[in-house]
CSV table of C-alpha atoms in Angstrom, one decimal:
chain,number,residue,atom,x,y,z
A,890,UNK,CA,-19.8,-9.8,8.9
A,891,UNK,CA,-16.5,-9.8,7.6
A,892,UNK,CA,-14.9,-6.6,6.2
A,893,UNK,CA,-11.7,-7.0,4.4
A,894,UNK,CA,-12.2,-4.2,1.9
A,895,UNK,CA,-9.6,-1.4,2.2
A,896,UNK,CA,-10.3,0.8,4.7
A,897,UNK,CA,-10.0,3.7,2.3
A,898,UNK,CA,-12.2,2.5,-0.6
A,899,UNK,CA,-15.0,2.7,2.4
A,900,UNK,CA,-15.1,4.7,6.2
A,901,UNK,CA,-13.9,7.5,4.6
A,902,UNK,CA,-16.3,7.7,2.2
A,903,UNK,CA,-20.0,9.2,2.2
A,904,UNK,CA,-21.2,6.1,1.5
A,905,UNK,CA,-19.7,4.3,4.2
A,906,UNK,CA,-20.9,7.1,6.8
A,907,UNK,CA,-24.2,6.4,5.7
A,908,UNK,CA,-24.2,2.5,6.3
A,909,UNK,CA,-22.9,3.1,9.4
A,910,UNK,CA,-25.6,5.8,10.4
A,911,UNK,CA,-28.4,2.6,8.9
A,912,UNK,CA,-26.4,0.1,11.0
A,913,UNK,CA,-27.3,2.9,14.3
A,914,UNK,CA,-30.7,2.6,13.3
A,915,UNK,CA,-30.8,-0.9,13.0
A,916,UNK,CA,-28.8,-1.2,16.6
A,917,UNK,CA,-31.7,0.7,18.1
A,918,UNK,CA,-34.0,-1.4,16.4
A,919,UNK,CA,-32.4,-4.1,18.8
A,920,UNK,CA,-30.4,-5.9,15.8
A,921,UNK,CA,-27.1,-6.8,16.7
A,922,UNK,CA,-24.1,-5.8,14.5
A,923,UNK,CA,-20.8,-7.7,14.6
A,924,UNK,CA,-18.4,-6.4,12.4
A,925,UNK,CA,-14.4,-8.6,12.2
A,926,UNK,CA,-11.9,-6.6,10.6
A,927,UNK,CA,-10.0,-8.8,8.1
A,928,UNK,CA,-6.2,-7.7,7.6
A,929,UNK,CA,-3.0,-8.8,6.2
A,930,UNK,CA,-0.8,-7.1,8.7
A,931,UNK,CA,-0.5,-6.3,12.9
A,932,UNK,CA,0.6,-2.5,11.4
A,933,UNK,CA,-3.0,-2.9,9.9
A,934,UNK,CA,-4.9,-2.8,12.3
A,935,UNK,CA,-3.4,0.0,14.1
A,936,UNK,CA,-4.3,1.8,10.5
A,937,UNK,CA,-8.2,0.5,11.0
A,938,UNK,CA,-8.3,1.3,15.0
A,939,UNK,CA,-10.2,5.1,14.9
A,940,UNK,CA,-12.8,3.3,12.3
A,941,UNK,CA,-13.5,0.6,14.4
A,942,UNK,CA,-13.7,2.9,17.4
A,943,UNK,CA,-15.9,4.8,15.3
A,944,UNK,CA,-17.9,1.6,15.0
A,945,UNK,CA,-17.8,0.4,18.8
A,946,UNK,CA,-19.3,3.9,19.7
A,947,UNK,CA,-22.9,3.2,18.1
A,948,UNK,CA,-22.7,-0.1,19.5
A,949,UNK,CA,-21.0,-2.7,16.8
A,950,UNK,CA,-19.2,-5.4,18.1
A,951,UNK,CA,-15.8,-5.0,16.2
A,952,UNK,CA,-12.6,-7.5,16.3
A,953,UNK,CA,-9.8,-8.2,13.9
A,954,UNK,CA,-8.0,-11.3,12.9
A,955,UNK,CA,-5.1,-11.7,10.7
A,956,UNK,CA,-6.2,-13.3,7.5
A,957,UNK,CA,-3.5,-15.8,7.6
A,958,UNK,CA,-4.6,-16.8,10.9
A,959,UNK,CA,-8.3,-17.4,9.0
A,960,UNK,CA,-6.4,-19.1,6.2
A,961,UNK,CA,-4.9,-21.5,8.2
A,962,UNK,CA,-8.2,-24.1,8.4
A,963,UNK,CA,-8.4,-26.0,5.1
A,964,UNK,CA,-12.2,-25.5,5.6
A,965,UNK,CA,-12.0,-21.9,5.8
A,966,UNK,CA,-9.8,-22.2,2.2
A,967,UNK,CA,-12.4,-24.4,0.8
A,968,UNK,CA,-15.1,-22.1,1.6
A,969,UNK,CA,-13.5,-19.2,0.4
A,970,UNK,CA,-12.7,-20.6,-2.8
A,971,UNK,CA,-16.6,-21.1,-3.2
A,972,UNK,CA,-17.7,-17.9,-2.0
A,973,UNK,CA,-14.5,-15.9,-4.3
A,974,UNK,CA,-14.5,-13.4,-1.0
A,975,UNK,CA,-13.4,-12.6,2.6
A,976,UNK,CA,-15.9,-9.7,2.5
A,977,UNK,CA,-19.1,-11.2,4.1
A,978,UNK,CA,-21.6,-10.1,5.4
A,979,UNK,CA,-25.2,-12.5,6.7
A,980,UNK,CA,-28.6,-11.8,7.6
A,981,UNK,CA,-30.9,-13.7,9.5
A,982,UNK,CA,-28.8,-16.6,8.6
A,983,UNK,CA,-30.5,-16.6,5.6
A,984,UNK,CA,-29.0,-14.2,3.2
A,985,UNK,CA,-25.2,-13.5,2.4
A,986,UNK,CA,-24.1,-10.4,0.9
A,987,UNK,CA,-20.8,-10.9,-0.8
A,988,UNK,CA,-18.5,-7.6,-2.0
A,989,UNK,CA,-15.7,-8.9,-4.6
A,990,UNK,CA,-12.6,-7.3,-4.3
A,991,UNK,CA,-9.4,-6.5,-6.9
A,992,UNK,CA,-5.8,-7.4,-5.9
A,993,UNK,CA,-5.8,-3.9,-4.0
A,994,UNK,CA,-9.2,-4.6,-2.2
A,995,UNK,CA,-10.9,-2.1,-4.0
A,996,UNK,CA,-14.5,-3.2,-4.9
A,997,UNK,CA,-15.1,-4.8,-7.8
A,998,UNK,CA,-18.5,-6.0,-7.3
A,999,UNK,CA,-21.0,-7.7,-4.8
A,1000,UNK,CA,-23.7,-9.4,-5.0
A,1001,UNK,CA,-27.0,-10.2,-2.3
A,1002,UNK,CA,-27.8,-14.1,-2.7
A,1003,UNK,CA,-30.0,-16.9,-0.7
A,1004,UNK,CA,-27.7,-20.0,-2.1
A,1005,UNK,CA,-28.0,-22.6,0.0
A,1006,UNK,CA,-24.5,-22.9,-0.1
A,1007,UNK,CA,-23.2,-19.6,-0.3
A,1008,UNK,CA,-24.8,-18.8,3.4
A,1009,UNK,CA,-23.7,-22.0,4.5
A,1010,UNK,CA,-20.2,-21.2,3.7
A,1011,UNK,CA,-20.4,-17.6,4.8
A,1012,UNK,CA,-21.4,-18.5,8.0
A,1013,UNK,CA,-18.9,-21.1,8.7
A,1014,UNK,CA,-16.3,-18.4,7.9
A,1015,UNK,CA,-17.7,-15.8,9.6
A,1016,UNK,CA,-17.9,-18.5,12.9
A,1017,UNK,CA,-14.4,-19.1,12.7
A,1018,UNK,CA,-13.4,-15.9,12.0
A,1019,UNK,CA,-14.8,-14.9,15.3
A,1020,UNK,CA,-13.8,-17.9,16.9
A,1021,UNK,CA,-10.2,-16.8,16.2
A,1022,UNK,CA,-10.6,-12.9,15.9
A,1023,UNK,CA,-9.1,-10.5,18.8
A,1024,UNK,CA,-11.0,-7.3,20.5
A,1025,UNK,CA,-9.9,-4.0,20.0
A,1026,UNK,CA,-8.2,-2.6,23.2
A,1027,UNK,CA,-9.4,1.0,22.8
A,1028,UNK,CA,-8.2,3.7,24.7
């Protein structure tokens, strides 16, 4: 998945304590969880480094990439302009869950679909994202 939503409209929530607890579950459960930090900034992602610690310690796979790094494939653009969101997040290769953001990336919305196209884009930008994104160097 990709998360670009504001790290305060979510970690620091209740609500985003208890996804991560399912997502420990689901680890043990022998799924694998890949999260990509999305952000605008290098400052960022020393702002997003305890959360994704947080993350690494139950056992998600957590990296980060610039978005204009993303932005730079034409492909990535086109797909993004389908899909109206950076916020991904697939499962099974079968079903995208998309989280609309405001100009603040606050949610807005999100939606769970099976659309053909909507995975096949999702997936395509979640494979370049990793393709491009960098590991955390924790201490």
């Amino acid at each position: 998945m990709i998360s670009y939503v504001a790290n305060d409209e979510t970690w620091h929530l209740a609500w985003g304590k208890k996804l991560l607890s399912i997502q420990e579950e689901r680890i043990k459960n022998d799924c694998v969880v890949e999260r990509i930090f999305l952000v605008d900034s290098d400052d960022e992602v020393n702002l997003i480094e305890n959360v994704a610690k947080s993350h690494h310690q139950i056992g998600i796979k957590v990296s980060w990439l610039l978005k204009d790094k993303l932005l730079e494939s034409t492909s990535v653009y086109e797909a993004h302009n389908n899909l109206r969101t950076f916020d991904v997040a697939i499962a099974d290769n079968s079903w995208v869950c998309l989280t609309y953001l405001d100009k603040k990336r606050m949610i807005t919305s999100a939606e769970a679909s099976m659309k053909k196209d909507f995975v096949k884009a999702a997936c395509f930008m979640v494979d370049e994202a990793k393709r491009l994104s960098n590991d955390f160097k924790f201490k």
